[in-house]
mmCIF file of C-alpha atoms and ligand atoms in Angstrom:
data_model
loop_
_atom_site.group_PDB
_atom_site.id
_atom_site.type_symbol
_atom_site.label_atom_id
_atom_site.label_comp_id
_atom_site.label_asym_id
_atom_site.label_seq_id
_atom_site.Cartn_x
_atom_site.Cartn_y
_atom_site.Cartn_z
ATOM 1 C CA UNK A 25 0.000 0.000 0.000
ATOM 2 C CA UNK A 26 0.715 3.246 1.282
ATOM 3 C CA UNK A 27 2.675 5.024 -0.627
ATOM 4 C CA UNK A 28 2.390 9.011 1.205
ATOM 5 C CA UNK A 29 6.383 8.989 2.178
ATOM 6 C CA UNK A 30 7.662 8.956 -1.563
ATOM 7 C CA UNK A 31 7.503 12.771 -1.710
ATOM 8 C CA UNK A 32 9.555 13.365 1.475
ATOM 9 C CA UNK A 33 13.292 12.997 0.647
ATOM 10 C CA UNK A 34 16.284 15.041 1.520
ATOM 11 C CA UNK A 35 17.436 17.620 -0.295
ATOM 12 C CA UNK A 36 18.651 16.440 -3.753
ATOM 13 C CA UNK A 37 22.329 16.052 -4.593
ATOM 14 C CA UNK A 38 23.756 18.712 -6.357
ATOM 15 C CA UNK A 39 23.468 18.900 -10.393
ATOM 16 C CA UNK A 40 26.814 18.172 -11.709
ATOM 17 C CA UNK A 41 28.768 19.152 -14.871
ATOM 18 C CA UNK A 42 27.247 16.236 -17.569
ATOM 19 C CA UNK A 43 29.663 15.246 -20.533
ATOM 20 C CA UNK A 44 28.937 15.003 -24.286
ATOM 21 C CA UNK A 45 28.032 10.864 -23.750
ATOM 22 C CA UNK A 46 25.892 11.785 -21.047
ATOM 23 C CA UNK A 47 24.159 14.377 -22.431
ATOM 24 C CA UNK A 48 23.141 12.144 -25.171
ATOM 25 C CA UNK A 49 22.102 9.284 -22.957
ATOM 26 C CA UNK A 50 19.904 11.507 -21.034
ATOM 27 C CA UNK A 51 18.389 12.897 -24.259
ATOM 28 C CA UNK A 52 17.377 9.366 -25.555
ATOM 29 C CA UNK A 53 16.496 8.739 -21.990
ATOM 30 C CA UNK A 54 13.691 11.416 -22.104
ATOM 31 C CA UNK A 55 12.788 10.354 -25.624
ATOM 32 C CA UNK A 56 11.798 7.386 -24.352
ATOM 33 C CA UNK A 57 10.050 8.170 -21.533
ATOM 34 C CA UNK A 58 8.043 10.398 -23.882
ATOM 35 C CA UNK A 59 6.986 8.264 -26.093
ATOM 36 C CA UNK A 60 5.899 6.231 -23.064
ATOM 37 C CA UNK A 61 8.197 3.329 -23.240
ATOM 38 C CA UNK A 62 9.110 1.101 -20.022
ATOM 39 C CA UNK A 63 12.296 1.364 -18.159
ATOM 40 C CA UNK A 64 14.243 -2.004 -17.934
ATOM 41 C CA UNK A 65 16.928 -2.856 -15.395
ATOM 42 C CA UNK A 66 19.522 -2.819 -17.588
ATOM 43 C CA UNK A 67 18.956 0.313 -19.775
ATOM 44 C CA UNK A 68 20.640 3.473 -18.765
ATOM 45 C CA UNK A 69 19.147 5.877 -16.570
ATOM 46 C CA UNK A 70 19.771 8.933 -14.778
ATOM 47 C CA UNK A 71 21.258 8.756 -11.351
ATOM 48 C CA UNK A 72 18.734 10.974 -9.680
ATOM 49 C CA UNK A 73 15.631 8.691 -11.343
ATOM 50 C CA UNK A 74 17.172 5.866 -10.063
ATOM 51 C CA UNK A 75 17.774 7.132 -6.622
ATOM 52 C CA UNK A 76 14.230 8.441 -6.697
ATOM 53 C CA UNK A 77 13.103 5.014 -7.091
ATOM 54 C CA UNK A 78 15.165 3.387 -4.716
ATOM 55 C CA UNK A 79 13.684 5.477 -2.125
ATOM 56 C CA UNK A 80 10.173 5.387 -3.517
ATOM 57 C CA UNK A 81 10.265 1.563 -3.906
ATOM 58 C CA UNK A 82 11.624 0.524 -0.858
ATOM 59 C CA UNK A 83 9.293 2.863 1.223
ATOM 60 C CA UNK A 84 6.563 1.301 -0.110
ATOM 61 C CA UNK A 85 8.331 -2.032 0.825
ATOM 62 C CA UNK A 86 8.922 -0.951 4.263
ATOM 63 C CA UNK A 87 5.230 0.463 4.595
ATOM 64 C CA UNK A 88 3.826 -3.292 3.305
ATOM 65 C CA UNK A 89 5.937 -4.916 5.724
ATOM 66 C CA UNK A 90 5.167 -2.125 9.026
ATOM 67 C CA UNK A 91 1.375 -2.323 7.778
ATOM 68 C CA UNK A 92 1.170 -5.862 9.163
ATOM 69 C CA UNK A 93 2.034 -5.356 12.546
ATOM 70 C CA UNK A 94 -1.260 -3.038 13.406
ATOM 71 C CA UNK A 95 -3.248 -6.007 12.184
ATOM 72 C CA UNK A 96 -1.455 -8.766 13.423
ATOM 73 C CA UNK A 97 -2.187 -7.542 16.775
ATOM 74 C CA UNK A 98 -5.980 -8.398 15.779
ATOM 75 C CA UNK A 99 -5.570 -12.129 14.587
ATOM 76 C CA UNK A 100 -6.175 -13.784 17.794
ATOM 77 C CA UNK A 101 -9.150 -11.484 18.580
ATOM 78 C CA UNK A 102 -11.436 -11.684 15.370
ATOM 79 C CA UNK A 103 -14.664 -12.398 16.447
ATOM 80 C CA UNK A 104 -15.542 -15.451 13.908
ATOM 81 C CA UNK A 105 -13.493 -18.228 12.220
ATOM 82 C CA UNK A 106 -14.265 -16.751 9.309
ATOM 83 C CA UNK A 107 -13.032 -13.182 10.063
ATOM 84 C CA UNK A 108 -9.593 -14.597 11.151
ATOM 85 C CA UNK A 109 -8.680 -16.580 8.192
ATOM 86 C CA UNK A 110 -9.569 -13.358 6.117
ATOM 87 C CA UNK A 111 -7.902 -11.283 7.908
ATOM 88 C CA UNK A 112 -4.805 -13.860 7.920
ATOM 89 C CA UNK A 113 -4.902 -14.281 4.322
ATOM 90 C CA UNK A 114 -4.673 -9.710 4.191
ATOM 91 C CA UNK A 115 -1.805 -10.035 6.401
ATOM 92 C CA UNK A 116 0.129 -12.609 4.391
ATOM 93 C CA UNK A 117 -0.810 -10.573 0.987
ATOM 94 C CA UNK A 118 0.942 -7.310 2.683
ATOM 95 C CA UNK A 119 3.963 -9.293 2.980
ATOM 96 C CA UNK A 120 4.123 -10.575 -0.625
ATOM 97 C CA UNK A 121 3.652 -7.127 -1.413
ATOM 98 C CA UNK A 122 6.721 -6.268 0.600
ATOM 99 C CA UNK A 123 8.783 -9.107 -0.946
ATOM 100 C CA UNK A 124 7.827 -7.936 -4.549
ATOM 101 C CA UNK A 125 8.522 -4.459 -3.967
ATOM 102 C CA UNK A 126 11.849 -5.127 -2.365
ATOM 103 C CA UNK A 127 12.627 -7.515 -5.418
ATOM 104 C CA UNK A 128 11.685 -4.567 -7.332
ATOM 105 C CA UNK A 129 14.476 -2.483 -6.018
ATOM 106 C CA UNK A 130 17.003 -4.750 -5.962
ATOM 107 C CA UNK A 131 16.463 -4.790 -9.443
ATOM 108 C CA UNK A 132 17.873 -1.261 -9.140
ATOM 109 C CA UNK A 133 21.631 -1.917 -7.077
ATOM 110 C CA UNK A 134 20.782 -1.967 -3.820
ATOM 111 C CA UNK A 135 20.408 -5.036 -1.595
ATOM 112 C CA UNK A 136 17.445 -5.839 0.722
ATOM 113 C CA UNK A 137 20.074 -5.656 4.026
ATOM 114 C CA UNK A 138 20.955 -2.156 3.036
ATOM 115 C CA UNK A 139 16.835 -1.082 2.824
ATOM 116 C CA UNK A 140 16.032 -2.979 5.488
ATOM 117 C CA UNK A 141 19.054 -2.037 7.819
ATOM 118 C CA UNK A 142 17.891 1.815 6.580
ATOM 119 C CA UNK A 143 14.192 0.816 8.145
ATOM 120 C CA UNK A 144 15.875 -0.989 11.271
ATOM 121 C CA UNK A 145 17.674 1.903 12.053
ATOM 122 C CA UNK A 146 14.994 4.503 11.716
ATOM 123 C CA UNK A 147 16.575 6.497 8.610
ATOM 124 C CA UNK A 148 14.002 5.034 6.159
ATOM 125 C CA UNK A 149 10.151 6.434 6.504
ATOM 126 C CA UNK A 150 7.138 4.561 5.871
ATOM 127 C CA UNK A 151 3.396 5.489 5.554
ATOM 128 C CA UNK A 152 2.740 7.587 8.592
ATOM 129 C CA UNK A 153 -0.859 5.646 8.568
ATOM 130 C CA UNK A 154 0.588 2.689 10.223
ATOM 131 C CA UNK A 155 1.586 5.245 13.443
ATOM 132 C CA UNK A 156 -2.009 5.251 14.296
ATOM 133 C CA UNK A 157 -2.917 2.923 17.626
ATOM 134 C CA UNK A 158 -6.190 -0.021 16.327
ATOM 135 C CA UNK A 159 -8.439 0.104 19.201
ATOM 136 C CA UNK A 160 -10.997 -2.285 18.336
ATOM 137 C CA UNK A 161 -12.414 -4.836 15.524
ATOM 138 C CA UNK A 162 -14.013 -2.234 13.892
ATOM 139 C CA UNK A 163 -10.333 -0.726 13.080
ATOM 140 C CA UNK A 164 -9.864 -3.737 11.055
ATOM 141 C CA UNK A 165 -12.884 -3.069 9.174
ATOM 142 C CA UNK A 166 -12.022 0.626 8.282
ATOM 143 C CA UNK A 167 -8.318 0.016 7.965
ATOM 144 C CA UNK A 168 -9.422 -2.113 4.738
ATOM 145 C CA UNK A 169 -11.974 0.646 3.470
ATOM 146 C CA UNK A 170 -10.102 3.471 3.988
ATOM 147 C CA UNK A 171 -6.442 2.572 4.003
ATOM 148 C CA UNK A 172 -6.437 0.224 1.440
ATOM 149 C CA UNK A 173 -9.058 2.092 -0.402
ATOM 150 C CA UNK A 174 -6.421 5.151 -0.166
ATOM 151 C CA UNK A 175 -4.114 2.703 -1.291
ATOM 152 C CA UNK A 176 -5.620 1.692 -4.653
ATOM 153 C CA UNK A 177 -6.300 5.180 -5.810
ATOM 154 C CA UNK A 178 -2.315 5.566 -4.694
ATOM 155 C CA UNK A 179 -1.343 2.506 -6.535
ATOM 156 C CA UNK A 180 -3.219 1.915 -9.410
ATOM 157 C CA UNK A 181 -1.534 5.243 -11.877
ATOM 158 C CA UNK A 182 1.988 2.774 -10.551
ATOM 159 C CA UNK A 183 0.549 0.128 -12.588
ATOM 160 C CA UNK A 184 1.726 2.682 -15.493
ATOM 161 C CA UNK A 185 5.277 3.679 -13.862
ATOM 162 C CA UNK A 186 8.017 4.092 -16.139
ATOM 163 C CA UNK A 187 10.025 2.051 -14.433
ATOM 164 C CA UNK A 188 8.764 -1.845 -15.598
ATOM 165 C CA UNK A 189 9.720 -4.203 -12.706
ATOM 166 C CA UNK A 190 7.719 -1.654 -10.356
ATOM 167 C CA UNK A 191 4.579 -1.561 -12.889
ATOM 168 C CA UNK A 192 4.575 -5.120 -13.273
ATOM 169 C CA UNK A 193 4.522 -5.613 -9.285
ATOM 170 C CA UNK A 194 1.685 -3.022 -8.668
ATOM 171 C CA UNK A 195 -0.281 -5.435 -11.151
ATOM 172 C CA UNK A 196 -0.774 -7.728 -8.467
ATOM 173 C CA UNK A 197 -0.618 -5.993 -5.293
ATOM 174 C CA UNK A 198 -3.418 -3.850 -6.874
ATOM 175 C CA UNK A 199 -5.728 -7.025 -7.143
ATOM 176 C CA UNK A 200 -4.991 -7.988 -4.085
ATOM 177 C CA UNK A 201 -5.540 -4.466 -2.372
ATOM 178 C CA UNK A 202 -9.237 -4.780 -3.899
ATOM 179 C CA UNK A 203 -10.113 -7.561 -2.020
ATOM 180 C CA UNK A 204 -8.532 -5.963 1.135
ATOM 181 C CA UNK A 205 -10.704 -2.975 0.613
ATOM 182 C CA UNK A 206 -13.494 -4.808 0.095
ATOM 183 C CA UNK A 207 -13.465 -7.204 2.806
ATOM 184 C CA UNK A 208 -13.350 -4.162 5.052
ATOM 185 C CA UNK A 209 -16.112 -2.913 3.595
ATOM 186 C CA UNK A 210 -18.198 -6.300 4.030
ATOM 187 C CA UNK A 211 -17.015 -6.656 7.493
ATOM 188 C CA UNK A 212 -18.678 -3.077 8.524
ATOM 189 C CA UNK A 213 -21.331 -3.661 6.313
ATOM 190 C CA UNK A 214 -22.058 -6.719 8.344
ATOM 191 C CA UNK A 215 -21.958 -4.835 11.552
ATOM 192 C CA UNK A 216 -24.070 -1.652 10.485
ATOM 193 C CA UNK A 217 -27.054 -4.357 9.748
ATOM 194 C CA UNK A 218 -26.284 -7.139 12.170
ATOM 195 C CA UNK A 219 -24.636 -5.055 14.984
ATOM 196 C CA UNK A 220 -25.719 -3.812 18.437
ATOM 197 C CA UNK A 221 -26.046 -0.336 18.685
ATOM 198 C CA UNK A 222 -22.789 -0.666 21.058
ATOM 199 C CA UNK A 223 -20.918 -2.436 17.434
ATOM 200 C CA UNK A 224 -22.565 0.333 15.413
ATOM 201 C CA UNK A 225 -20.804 2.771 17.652
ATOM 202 C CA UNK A 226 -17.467 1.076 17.077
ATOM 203 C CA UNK A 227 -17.982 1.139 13.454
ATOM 204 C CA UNK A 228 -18.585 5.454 13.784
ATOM 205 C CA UNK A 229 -15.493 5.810 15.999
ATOM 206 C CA UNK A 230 -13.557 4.068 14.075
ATOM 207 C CA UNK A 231 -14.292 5.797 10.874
ATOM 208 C CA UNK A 232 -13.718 9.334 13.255
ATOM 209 C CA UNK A 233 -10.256 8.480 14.080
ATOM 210 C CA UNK A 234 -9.331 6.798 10.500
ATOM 211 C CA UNK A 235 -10.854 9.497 8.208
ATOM 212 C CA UNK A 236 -8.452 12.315 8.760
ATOM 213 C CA UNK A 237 -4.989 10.427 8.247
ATOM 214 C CA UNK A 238 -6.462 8.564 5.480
ATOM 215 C CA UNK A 239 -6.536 11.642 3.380
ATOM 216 C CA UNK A 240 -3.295 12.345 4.885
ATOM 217 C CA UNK A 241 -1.809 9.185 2.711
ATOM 218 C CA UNK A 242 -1.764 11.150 -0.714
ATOM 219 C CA UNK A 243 0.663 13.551 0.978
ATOM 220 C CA UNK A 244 1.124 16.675 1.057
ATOM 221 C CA UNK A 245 -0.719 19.672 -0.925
ATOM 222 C CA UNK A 246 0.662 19.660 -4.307
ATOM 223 C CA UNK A 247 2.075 23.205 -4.027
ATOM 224 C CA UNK A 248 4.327 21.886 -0.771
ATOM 225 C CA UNK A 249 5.554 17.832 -2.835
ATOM 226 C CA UNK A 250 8.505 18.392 -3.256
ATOM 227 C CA UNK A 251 9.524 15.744 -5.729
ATOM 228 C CA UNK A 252 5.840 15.860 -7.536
ATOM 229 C CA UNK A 253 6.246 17.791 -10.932
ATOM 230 C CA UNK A 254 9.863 15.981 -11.622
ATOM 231 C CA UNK A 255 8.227 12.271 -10.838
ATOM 232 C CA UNK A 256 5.435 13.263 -13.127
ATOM 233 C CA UNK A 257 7.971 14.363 -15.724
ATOM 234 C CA UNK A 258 9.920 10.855 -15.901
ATOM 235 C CA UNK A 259 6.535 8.966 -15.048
ATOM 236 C CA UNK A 260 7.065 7.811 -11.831
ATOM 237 C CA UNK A 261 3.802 9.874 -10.650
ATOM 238 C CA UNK A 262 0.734 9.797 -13.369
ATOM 239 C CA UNK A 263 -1.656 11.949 -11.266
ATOM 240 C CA UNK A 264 -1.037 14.577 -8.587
ATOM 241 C CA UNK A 265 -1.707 14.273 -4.913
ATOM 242 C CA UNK A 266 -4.432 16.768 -4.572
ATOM 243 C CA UNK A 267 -6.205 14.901 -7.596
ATOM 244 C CA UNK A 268 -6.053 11.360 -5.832
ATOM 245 C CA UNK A 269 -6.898 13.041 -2.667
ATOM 246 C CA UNK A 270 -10.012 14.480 -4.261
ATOM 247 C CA UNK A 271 -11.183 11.055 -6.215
ATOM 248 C CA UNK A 272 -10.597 9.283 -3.079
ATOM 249 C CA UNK A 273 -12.946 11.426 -0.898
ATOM 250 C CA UNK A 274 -15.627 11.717 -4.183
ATOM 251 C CA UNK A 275 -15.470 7.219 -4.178
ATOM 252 C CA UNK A 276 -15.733 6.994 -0.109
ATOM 253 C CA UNK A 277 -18.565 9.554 0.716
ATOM 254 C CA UNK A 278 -20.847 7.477 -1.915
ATOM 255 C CA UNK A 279 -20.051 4.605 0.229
ATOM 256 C CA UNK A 280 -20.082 5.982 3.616
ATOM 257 C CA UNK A 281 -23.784 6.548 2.726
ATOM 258 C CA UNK A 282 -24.382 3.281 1.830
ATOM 259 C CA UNK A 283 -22.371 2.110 4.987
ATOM 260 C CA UNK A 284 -24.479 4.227 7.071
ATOM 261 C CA UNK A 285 -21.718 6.253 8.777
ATOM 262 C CA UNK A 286 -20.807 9.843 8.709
ATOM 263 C CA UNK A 287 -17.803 10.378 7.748
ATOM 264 C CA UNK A 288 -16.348 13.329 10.361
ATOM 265 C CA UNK A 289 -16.061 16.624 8.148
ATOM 266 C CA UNK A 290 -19.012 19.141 8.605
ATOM 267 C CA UNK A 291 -17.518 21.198 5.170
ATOM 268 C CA UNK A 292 -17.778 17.454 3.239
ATOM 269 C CA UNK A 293 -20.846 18.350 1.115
ATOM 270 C CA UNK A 294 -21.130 17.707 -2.831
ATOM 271 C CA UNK A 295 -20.682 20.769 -5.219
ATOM 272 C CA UNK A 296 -22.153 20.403 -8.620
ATOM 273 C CA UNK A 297 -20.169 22.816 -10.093
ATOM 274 C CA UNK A 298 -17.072 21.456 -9.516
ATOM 275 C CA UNK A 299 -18.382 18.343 -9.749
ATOM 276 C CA UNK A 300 -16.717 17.316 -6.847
ATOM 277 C CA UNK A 301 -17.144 17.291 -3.200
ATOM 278 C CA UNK A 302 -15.886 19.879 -0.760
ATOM 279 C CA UNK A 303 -14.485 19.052 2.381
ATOM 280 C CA UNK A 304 -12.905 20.610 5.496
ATOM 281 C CA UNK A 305 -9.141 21.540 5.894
ATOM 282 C CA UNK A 306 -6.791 18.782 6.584
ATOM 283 C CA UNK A 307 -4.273 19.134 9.268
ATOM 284 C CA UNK A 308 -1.047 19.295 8.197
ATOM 285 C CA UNK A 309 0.912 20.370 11.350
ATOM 286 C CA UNK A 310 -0.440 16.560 12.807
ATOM 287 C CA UNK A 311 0.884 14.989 9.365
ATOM 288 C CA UNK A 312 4.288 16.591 9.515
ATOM 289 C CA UNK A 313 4.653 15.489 13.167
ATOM 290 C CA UNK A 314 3.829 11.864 12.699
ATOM 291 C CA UNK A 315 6.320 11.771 9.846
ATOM 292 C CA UNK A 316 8.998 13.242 11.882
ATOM 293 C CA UNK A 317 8.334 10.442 14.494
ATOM 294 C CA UNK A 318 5.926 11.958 17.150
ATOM 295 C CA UNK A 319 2.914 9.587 16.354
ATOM 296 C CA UNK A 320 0.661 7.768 18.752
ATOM 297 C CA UNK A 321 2.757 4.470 17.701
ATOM 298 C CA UNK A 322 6.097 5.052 15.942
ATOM 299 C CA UNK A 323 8.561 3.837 18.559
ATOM 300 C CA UNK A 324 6.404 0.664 20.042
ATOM 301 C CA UNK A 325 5.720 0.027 15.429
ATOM 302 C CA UNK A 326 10.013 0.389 15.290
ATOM 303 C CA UNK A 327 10.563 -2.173 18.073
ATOM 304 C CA UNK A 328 8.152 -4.686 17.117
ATOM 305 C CA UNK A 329 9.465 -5.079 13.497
ATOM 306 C CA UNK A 330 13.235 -4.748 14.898
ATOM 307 C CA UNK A 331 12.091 -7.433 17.433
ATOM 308 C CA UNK A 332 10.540 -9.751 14.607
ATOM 309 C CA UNK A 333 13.442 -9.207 12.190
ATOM 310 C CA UNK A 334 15.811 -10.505 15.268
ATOM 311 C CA UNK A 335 13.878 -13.361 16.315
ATOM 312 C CA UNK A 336 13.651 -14.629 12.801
ATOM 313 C CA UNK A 337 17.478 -14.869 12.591
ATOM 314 C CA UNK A 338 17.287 -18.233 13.256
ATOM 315 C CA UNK A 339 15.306 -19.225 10.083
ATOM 316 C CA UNK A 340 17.191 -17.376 7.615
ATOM 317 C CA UNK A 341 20.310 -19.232 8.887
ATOM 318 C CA UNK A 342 18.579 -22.385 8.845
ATOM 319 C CA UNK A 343 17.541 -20.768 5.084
ATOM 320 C CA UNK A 344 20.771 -20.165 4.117
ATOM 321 C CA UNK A 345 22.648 -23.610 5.963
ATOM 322 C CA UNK A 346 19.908 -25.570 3.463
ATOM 323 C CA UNK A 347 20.533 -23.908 0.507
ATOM 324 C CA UNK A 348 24.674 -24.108 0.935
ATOM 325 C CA UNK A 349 23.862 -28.073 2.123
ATOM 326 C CA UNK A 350 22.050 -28.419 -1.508
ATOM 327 C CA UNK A 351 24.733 -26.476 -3.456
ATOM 328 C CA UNK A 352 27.561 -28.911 -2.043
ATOM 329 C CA UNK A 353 25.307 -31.801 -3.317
ATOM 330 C CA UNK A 354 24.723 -30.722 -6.709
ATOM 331 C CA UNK A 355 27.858 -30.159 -6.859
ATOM 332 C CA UNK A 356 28.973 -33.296 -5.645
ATOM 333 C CA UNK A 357 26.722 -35.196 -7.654
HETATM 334 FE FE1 LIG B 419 -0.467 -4.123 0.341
HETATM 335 FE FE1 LIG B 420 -3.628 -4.097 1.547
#
């Protein structure tokens, strides 16, 4: 999923002095991205695009792989059999996304111990969203609807990205990401017209404290992104964060109404001569400060994926002792 930390990068290395070669490389380069062509791993590219993707890719890796931990935490507690292996099967899907995106940018140089140790460490964002605390069931519900449903409208333009072994993952994780959203959607359907009153309640509170940071997910205003009009120019980015934002919010308040909830904006109303709806003004000073590391959850999210990455030592040894045990036999043989 999750894909609100691409635009927030350091400040960019320094232009430097290109020779005759490179000028030419970087001329056929844009050609090509012009005419819409895919980027392969082995074709030339500019350093800058591929950093760009680096970073891009693997904080979208990173965000798959921190994404599981608020819902693992629910596993045990899903109310029905059914519920459980649903919500087992999500959790598994997040991390093959995580392993395709992080195959993805190897494809580009850098190893998975160098993006992981770069997550480990802290040094390496992912989506803010996964800072927020799940109180109850019905966060697993809304977490699916709104966080994966910010997710698709996020992910499906990367489906186009220039760059091909990123496209061709965001085929599949998109798939996937529509069952997640709409299994989300079922399972607060199911409690709007089954529920108590008390699970209707949940359902409402839930979509309060989800709504706000959703939006939050396409980043920041487009006037303040500041990688947005160069990853539009080489294709990484196919539509602008304020447009996402804005088909995002047009798709949910449909369903909300079906749903039965309100969603928590008093200025959300539907203007017909935009032909979009308006809505309220989204905090920004509470997005900054979760990115910088002051949400509800970023240091106990941190420690439980440094925790998990140390504990599984064991079975990548064990991994790696099998795989050297087979070599020496083939060999042998
Ligand atoms: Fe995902
Ligand atoms: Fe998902």
């Amino acid at each position: 999923m999750y894909t609100q930390a691409m635009d927030l990068a350091p400040k960019e290395e320094q232009r430097h002095v290109r020779s005759l070669e490179e000028v030419e490389l970087m001329r056929r380069f844009d050609a090509k991205i012009d005419a819409g062509d895919y980027v392969e791993p082995k074709d030339w590219m500019p350093e800058h695009y591929r950093k760009t993707l680096v970073r891009q890719i693997s904080q979208h890796a990173h965000s798959e792989v921190v994404g599981m931990l608020p819902e693992g935490n629910w596993v045990t507690r899903a109310p029905t059999l059914k519920r459980k292996t649903i919500l087992l099967a999500k959790i598994q899907d997040e991390a093959g996304h995580g392993l395709y995106l992080y195959s993805a940018a190897e494809t580009l140089g850098t190893s998975r111990d160098e993006m992981q140790a770069a997550l480990h460490s802290g040094k390496a964002k992912y989506s803010s969203i996964f800072n927020y605390p799940t109180l109850t069931w019905a966060d697993m519900g809304v977490i699916g609807w709104l966080v994966d449903g910010a997710a698709i409208m996020n992910q499906v333009p990367l489906t186009r990205c220039s760059y091909a072994p990123y496209a061709r993952a965001m085929v599949r994780i998109c798939r996937e990401e529509s069952f997640h959203q709409r299994q989300g959607f079922d399972a607060l359907n199911v409690m709007m017209r089954e529920g108590t009153p008390e699970q209707r309640a949940m359902v409402q509170d839930a979509t309060n404290r989800w709504w706000w940071p959703s939006l939050m997910m396409f980043g920041p205003p487009d006037a303040e992104s500041v990688h947005g009009t160069q990853n539009m120019r080489w294709g990484i980015k196919r539509i602008s964060n304020d447009d996402l934002r804005q088909k995002f919010i047009d798709a949910t308040a449909e369903q909300a109404k079906v749903l039965g909830v309100t969603l928590p904006d008093p200025e959300l109303k539907w203007n017909e001569a935009r032909g979009h709806h308006d809505f309220g003004p989204i905090d920004w000073a509470e997005f900054w400060r979760v990115v910088g590391g002051d949400g509800p959850c970023n240091k106990e999210r941190l420690a439980a994926r440094v925790k998990a990455y140390d504990d599984g030592a064991w079975v990548r040894d064990a991994a790696l002792a099998y795989a050297r045990k087979q070599a020496t036999r083939q060999e042998a043989a």
